[in-house]
Coordinates of N, CA and C in Angstrom, one line a residue:
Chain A
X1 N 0.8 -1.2 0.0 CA 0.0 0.0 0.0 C 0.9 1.3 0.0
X2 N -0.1 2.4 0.0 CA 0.9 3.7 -0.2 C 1.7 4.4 1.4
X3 N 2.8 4.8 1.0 CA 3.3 5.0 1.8 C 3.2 6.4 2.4
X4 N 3.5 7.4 1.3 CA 2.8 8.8 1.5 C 1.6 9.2 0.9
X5 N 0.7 9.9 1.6 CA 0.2 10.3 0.7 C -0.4 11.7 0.4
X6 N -0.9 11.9 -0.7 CA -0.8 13.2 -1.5 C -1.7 14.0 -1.6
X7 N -2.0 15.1 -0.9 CA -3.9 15.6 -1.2 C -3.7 17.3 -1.7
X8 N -4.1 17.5 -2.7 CA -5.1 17.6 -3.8 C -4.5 16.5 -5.0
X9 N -4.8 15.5 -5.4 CA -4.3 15.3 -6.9 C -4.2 16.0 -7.7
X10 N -5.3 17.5 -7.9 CA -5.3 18.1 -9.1 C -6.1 19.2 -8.6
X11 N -5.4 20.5 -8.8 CA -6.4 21.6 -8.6 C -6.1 22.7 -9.6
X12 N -6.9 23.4 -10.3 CA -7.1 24.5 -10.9 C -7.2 26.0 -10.0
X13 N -6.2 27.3 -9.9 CA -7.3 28.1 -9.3 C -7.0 28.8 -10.5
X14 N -7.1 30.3 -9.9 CA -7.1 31.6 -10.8 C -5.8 32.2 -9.9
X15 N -5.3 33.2 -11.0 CA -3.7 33.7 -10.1 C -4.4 34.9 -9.4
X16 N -3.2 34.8 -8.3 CA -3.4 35.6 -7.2 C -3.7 34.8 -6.1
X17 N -4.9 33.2 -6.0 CA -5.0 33.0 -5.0 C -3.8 31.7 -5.1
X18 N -4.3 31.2 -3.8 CA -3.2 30.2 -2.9 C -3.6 29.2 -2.7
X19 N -2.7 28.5 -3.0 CA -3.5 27.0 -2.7 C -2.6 25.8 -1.9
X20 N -3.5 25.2 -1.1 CA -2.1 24.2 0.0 C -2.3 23.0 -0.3
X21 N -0.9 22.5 -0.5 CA -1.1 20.9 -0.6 C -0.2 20.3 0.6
X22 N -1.4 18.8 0.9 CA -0.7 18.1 1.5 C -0.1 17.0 1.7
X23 N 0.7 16.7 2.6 CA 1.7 15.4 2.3 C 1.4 15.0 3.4
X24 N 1.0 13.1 3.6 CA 1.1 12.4 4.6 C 2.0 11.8 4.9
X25 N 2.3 11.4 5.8 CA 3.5 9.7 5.9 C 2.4 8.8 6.4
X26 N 2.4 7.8 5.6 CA 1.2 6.8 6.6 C 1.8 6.1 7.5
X27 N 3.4 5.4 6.9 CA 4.2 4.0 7.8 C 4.6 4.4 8.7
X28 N 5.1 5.6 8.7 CA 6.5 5.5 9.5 C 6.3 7.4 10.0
X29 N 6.9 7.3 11.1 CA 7.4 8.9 11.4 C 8.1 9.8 11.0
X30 N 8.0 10.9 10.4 CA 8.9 11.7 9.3 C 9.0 13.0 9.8
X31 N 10.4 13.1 10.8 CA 10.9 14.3 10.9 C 11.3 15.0 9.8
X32 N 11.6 15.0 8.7 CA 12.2 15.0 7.1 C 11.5 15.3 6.1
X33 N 10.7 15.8 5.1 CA 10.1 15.2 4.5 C 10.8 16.6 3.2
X34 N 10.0 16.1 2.0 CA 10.7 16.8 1.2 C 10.1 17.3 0.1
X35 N 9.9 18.2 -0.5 CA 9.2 18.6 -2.1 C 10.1 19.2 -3.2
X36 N 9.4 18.5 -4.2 CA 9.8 18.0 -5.7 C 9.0 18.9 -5.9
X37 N 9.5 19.9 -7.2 CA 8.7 20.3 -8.5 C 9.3 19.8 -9.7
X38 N 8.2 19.7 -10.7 CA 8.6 18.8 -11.6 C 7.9 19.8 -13.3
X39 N 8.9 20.0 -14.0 CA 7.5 21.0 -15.1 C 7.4 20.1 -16.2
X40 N 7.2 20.1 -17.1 CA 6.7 18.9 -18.2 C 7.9 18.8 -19.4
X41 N 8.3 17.2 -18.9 CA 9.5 16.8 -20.2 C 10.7 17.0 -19.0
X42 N 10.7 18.0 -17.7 CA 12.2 17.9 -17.2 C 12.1 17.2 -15.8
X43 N 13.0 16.6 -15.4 CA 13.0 16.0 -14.1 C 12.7 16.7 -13.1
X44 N 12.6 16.2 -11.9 CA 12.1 16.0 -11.0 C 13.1 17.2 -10.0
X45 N 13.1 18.4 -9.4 CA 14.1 19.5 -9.0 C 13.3 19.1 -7.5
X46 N 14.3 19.1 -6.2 CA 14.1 19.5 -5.1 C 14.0 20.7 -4.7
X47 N 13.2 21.3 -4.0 CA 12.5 23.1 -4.0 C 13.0 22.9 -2.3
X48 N 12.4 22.3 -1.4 CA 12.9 22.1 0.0 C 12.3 21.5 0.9
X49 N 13.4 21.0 1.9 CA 13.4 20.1 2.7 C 12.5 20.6 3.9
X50 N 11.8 19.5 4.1 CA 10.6 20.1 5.5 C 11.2 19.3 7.1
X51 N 11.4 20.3 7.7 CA 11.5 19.8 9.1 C 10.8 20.1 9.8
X52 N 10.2 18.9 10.6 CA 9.5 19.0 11.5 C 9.6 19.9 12.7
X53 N 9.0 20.4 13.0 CA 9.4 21.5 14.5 C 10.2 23.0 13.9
X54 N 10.9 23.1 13.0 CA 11.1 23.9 12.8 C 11.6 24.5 10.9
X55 N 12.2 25.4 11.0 CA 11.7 25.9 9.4 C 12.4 25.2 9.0
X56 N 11.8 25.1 7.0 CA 12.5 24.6 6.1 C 13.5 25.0 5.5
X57 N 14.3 23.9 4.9 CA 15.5 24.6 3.8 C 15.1 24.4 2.9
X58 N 15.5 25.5 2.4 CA 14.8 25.8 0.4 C 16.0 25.6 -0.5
X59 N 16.1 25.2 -1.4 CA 17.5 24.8 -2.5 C 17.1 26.3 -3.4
X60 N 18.5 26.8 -3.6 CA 18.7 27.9 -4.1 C 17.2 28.6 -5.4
X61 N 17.2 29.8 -5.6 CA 16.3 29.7 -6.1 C 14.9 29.8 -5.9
X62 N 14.8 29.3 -4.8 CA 13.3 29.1 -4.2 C 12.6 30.2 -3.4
X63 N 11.4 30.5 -3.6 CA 11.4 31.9 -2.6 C 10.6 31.0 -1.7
X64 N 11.5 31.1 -0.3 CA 10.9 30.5 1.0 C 9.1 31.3 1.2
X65 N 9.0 33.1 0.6 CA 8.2 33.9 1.1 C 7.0 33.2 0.2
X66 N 6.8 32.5 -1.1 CA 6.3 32.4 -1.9 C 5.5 30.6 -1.8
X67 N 6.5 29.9 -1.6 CA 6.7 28.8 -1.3 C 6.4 28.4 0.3
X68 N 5.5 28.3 1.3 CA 5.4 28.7 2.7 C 5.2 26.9 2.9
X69 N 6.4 26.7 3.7 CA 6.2 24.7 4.0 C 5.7 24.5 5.6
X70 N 5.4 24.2 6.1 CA 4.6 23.6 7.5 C 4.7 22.0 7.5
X71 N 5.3 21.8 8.8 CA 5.7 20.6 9.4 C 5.3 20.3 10.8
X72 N 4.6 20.8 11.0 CA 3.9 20.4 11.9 C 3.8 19.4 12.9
X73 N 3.7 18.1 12.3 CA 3.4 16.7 12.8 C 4.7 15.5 12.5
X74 N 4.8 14.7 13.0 CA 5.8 14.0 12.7 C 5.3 13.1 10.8
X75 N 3.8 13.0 10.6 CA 3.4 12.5 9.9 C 2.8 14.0 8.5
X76 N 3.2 14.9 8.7 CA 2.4 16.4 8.4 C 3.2 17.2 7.5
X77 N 3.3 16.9 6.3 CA 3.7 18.5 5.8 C 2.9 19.2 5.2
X78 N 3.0 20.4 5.0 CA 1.6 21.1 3.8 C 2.6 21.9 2.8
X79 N 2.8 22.2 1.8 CA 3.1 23.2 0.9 C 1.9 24.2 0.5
X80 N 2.2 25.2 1.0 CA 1.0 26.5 0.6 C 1.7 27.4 -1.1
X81 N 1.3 27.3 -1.9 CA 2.0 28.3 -3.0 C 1.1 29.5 -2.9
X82 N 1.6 30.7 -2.6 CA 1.1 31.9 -2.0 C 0.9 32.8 -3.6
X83 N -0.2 33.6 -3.5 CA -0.5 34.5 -4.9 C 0.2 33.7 -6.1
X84 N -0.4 32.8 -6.4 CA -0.1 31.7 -7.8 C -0.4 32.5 -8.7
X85 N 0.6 32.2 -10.0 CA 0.8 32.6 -11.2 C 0.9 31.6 -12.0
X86 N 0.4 31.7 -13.4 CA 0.3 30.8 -14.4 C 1.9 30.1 -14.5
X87 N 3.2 30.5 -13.8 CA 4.1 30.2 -14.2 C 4.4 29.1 -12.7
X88 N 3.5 29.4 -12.3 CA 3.7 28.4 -10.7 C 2.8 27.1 -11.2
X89 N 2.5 27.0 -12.5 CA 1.8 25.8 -12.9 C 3.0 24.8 -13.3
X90 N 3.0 23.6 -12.7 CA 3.7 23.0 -12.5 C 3.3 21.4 -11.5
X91 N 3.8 19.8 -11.3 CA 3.5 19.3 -10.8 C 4.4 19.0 -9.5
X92 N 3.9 19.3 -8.5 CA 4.4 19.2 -7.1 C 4.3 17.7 -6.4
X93 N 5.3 17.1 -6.3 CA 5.9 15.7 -5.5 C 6.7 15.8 -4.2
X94 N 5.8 15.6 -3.3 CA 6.7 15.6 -2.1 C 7.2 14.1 -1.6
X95 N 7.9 13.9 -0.7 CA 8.5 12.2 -0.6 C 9.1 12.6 1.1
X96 N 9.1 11.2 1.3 CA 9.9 10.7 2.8 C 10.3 9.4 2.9
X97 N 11.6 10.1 3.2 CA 12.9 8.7 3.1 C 12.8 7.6 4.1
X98 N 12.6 6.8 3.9 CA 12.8 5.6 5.1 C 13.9 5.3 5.2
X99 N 14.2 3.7 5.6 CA 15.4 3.7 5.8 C 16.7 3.4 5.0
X100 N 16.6 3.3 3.8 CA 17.4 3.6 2.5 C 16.7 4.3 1.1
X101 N 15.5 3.9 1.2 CA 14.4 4.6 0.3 C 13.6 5.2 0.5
X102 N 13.5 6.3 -0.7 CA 12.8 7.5 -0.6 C 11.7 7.2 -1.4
X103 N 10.3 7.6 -0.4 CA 8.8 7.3 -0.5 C 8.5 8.3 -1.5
X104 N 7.5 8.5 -2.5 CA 6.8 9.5 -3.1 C 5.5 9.8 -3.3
X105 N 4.9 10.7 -3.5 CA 3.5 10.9 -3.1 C 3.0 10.7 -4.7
X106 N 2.2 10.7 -4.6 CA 1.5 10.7 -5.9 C 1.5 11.7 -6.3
X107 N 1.7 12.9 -6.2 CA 1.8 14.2 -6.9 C 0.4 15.0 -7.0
X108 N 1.0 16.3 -6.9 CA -0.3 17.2 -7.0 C 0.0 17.9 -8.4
X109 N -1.1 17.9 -9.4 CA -0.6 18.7 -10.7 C -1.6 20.7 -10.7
X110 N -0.8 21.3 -10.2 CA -1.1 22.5 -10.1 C -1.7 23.7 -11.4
X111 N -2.8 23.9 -12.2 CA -2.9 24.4 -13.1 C -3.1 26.3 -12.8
X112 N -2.8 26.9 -13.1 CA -3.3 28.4 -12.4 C -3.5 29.1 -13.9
X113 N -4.8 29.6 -13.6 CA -5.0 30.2 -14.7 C -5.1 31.9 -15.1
Chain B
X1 N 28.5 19.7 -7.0 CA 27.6 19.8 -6.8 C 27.1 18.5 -7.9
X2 N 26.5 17.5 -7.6 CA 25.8 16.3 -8.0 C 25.0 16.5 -9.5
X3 N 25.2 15.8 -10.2 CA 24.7 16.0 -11.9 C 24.3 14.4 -12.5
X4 N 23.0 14.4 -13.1 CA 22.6 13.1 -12.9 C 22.4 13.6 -15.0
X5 N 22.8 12.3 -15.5 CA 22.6 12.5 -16.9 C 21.8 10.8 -17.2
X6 N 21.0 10.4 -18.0 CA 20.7 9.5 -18.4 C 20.3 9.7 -19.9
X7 N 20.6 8.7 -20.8 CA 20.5 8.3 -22.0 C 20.2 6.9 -22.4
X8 N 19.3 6.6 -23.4 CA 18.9 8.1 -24.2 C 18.2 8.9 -23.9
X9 N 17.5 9.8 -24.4 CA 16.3 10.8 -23.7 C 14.9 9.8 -24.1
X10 N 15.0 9.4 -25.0 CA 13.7 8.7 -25.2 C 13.9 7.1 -26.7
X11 N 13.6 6.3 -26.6 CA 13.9 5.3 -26.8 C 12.2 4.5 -27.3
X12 N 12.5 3.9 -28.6 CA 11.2 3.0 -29.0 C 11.8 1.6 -29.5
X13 N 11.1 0.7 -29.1 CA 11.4 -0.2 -29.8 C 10.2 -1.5 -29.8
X14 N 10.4 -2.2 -30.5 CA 9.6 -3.4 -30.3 C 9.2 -4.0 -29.4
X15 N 7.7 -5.1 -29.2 CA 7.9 -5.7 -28.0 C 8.3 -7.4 -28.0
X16 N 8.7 -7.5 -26.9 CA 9.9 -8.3 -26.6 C 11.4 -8.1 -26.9
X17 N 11.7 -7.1 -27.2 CA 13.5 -6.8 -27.4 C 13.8 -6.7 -25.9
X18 N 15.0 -7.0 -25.1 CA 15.8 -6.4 -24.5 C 16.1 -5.1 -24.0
X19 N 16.4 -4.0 -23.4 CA 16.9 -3.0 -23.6 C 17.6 -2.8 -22.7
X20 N 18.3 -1.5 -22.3 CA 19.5 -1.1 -21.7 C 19.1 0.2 -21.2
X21 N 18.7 1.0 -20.2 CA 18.7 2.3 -20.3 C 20.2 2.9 -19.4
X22 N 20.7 4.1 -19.8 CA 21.6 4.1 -19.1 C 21.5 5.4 -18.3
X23 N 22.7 5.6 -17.1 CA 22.4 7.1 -16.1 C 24.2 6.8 -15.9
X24 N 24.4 8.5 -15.4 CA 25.7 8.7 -14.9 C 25.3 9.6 -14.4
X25 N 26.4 9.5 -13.6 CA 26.6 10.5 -12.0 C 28.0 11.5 -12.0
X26 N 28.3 12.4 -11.8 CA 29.5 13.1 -11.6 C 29.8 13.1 -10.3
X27 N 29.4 12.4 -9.4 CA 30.3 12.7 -7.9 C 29.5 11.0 -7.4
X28 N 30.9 10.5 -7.1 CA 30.9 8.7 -7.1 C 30.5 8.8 -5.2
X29 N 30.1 9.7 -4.7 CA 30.7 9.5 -3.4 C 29.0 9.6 -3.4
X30 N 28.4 8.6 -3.1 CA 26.8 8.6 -3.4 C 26.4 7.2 -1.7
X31 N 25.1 7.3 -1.5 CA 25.0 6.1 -0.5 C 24.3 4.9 -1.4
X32 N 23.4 5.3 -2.4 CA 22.3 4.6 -3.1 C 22.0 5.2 -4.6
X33 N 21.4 4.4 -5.6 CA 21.2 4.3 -6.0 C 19.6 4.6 -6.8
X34 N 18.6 5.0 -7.1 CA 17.5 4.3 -7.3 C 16.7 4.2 -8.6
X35 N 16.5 3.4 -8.9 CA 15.5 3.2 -10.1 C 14.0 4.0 -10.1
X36 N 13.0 4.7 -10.7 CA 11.9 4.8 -10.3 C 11.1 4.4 -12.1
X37 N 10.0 4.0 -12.0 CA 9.3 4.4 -13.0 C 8.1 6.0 -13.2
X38 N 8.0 6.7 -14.1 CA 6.8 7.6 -13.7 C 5.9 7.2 -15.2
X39 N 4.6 6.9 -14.6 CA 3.5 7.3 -15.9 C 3.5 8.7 -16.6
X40 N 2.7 8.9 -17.3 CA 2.1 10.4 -17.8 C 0.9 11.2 -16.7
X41 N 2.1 11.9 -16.0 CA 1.0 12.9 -15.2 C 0.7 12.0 -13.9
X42 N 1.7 10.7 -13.4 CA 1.5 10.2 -12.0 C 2.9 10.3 -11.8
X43 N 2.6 9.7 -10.0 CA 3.6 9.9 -9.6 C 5.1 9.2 -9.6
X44 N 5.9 8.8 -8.9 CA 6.9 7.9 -8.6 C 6.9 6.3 -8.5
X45 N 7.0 5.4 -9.2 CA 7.0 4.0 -8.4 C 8.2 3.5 -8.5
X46 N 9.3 3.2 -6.9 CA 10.0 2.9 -7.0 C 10.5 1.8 -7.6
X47 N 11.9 1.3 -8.5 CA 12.0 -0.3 -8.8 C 12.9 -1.2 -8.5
X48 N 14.0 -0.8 -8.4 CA 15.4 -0.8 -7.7 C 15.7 0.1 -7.0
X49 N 17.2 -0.5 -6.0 CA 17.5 0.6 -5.1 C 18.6 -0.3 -5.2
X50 N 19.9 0.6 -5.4 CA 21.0 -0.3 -5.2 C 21.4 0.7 -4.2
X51 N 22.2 -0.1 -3.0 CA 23.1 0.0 -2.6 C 24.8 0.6 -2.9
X52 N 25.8 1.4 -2.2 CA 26.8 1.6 -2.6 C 27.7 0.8 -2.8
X53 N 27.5 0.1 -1.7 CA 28.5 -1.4 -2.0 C 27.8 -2.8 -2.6
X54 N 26.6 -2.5 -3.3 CA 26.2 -3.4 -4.2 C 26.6 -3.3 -5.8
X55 N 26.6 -4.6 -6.5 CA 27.0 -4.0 -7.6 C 25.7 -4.0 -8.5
X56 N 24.7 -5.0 -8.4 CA 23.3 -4.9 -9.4 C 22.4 -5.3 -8.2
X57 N 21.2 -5.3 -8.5 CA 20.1 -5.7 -8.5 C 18.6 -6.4 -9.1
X58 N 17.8 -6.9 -8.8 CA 17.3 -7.6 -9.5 C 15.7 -7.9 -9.5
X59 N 14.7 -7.8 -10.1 CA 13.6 -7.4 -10.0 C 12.9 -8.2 -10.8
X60 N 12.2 -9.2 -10.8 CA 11.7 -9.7 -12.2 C 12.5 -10.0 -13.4
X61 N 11.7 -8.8 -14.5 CA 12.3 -8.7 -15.9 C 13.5 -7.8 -15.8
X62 N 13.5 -6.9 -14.8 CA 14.5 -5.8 -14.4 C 15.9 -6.0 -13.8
X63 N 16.7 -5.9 -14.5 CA 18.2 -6.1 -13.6 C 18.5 -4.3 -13.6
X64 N 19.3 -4.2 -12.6 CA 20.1 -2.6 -12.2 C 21.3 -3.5 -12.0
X65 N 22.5 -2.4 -12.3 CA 23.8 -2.3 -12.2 C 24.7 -1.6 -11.8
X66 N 25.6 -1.2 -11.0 CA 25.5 0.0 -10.4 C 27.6 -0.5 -10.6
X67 N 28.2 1.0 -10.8 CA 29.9 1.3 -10.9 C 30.2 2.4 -10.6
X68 N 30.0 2.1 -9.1 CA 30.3 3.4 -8.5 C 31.6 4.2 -8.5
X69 N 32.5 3.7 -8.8 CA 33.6 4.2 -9.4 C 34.0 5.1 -10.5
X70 N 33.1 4.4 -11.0 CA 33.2 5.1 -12.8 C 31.8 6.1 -12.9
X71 N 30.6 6.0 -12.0 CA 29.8 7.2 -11.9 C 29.0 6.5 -12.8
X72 N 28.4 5.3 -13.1 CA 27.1 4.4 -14.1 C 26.6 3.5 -13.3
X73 N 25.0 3.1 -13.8 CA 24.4 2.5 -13.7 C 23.7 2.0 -14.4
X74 N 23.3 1.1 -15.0 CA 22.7 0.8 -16.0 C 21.2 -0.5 -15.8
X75 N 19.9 0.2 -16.3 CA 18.7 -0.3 -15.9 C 18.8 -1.6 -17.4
X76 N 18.7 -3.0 -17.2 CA 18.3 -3.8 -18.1 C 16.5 -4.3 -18.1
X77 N 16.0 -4.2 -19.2 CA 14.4 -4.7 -19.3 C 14.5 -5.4 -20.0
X78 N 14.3 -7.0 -19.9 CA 14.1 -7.9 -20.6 C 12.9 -8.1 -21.2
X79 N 12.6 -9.3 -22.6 CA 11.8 -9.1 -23.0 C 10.5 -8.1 -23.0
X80 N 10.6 -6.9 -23.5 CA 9.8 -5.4 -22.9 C 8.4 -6.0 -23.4
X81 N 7.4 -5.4 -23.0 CA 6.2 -5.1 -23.4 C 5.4 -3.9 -23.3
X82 N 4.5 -4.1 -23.9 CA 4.3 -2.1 -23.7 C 3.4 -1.8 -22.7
X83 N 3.1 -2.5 -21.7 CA 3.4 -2.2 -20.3 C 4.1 -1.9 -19.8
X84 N 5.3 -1.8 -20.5 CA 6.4 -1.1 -19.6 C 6.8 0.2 -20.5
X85 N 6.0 0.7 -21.3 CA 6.0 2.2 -21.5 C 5.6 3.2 -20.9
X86 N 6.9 3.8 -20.4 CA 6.4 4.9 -19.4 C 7.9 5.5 -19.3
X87 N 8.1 6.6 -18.3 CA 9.5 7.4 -17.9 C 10.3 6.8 -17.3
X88 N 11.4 6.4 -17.4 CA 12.1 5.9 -16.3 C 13.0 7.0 -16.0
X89 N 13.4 7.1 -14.4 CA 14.1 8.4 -13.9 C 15.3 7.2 -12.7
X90 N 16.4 7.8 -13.1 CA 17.8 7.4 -12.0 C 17.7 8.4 -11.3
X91 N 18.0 7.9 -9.9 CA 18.3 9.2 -9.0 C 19.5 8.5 -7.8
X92 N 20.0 9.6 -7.7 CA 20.9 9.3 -6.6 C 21.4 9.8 -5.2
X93 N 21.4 9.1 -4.1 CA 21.5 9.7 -3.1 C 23.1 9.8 -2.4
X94 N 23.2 11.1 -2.5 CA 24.5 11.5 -1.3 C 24.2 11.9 0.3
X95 N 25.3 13.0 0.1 CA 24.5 13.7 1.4 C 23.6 14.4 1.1
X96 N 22.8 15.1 0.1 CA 21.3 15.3 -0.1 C 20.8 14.7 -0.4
X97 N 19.8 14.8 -0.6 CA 18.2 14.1 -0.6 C 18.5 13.5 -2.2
X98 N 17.9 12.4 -2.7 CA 17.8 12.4 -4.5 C 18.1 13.8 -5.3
X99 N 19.1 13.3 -6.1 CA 19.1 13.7 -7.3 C 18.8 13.4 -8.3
X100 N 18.1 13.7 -9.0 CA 17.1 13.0 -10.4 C 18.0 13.7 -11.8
X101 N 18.0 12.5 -12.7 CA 18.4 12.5 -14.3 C 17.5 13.2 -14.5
X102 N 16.8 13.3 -15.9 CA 16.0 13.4 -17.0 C 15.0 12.5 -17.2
X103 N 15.2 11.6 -17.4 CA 14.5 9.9 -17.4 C 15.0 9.9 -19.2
X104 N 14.2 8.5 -19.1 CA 14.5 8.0 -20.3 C 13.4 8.1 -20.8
X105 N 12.2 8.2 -22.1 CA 10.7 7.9 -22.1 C 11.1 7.0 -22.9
X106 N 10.2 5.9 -22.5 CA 10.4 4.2 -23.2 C 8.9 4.0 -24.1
X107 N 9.1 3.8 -25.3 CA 7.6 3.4 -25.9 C 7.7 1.8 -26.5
X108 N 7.0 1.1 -25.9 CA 7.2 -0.4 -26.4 C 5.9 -0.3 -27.3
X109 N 6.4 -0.8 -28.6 CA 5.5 -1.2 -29.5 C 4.9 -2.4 -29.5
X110 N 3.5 -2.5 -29.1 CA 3.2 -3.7 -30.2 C 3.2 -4.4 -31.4

């Protein structure tokens, strides 16, 4: 069965508003967890790492202000994308590593129109 | 800083051939390995995971190979079918989190 998992599968808004997605861990407890954006034809980019209890690290590039991650729970992340833009359309994969392998969610595909 | 290349970019061939996909790495100092498949517009399914001090792995129709030395890995698909058309993506782990190739897009013909 799944190990993380992924909520919205698919949402559409209009730019300007904001939309949160979320990541579960079902198995295991995940101080750690992580998000992928992915745009169509290129691989999979890590955006930043979610720690639980306290803030995330963002991989260069990334606007932490834009980008807002919440860790909350040992099983808990959310990615909020703040005033979306048609160029923030993109599909978002978050994951959590177990003990040699890294889990993935099923992805959320973000349309902003 | 970690650079993941895999070739070809996309690949067709008959079904039942063989194939070979390949991935290279520029920094050998890695802990793992991993194979993933992706559909069109889904997520991740992992398939292999090699180890650093492994040299392949083995899955079914799937063998992985891993030279960590030399910075390759090479995914083998036996007899394909076109169920097994879809992305395939290497990624590798260091001290960061995966690093992801390109993938390969695989179209098995009937």
């Amino acid at each position: 069965g799944a190990v993380v998992s992924q909520h919205p599968s698919w949402v559409i808004c209009k730019s300007g508003t904001s939309v949160k997605i979320e990541c579960r861990s079902l198995d295991f407890q995940a101080t750690t967890m992580f998000w992928y954006r992915q745009f169509p034809k290129q691989s999979l980019m890590l955006m930043a790492t979610s720690n639980e209890g306290s803030k995330a690290t963002y991989e260069q590039g990334v606007e932490k202000d834009k980008f807002l991650i919440n860790h909350a729970s040992l099983t808990l992340s959310t990615l909020t994308v703040t005033s979306a833009h048609p160029e923030d359309s993109s599909f978002y994969i978050c994951s959590v590593r177990g003990k040699d392998i890294q889990y993935f969610g099923a992805g959320t595909r973000l349309s902003v129109l | 800083k970690q650079e993941v290349t895999q070739i070809p970019a996309a690949l067709s061939v008959p079904e039942g051939e063989n194939l070979v996909l390949n991935c290279s790495f520029t920094d050998s100092a890695i802990y793992n390995l991993q194979w993933f498949r992706q559909d069109p517009g889904k997520g991740l399914t992992s398939l292999l995971l090699i180890q650093s001090s492994q040299r392949e792995q083995t899955s079914g129709r799937l063998n992985a190979s891993l030279d960590k030395s030399s910075g390759r890995s090479t995914l083998y698909i036996a007899a394909s079918q076109p169920g097994d058309s879809a992305t395939y993506l290497c990624a590798v782990r260091g001290n960061t989190p995966l690093v992801f190739g390109k993938g390969t897009r695989l179209s098995v013909i009937a």
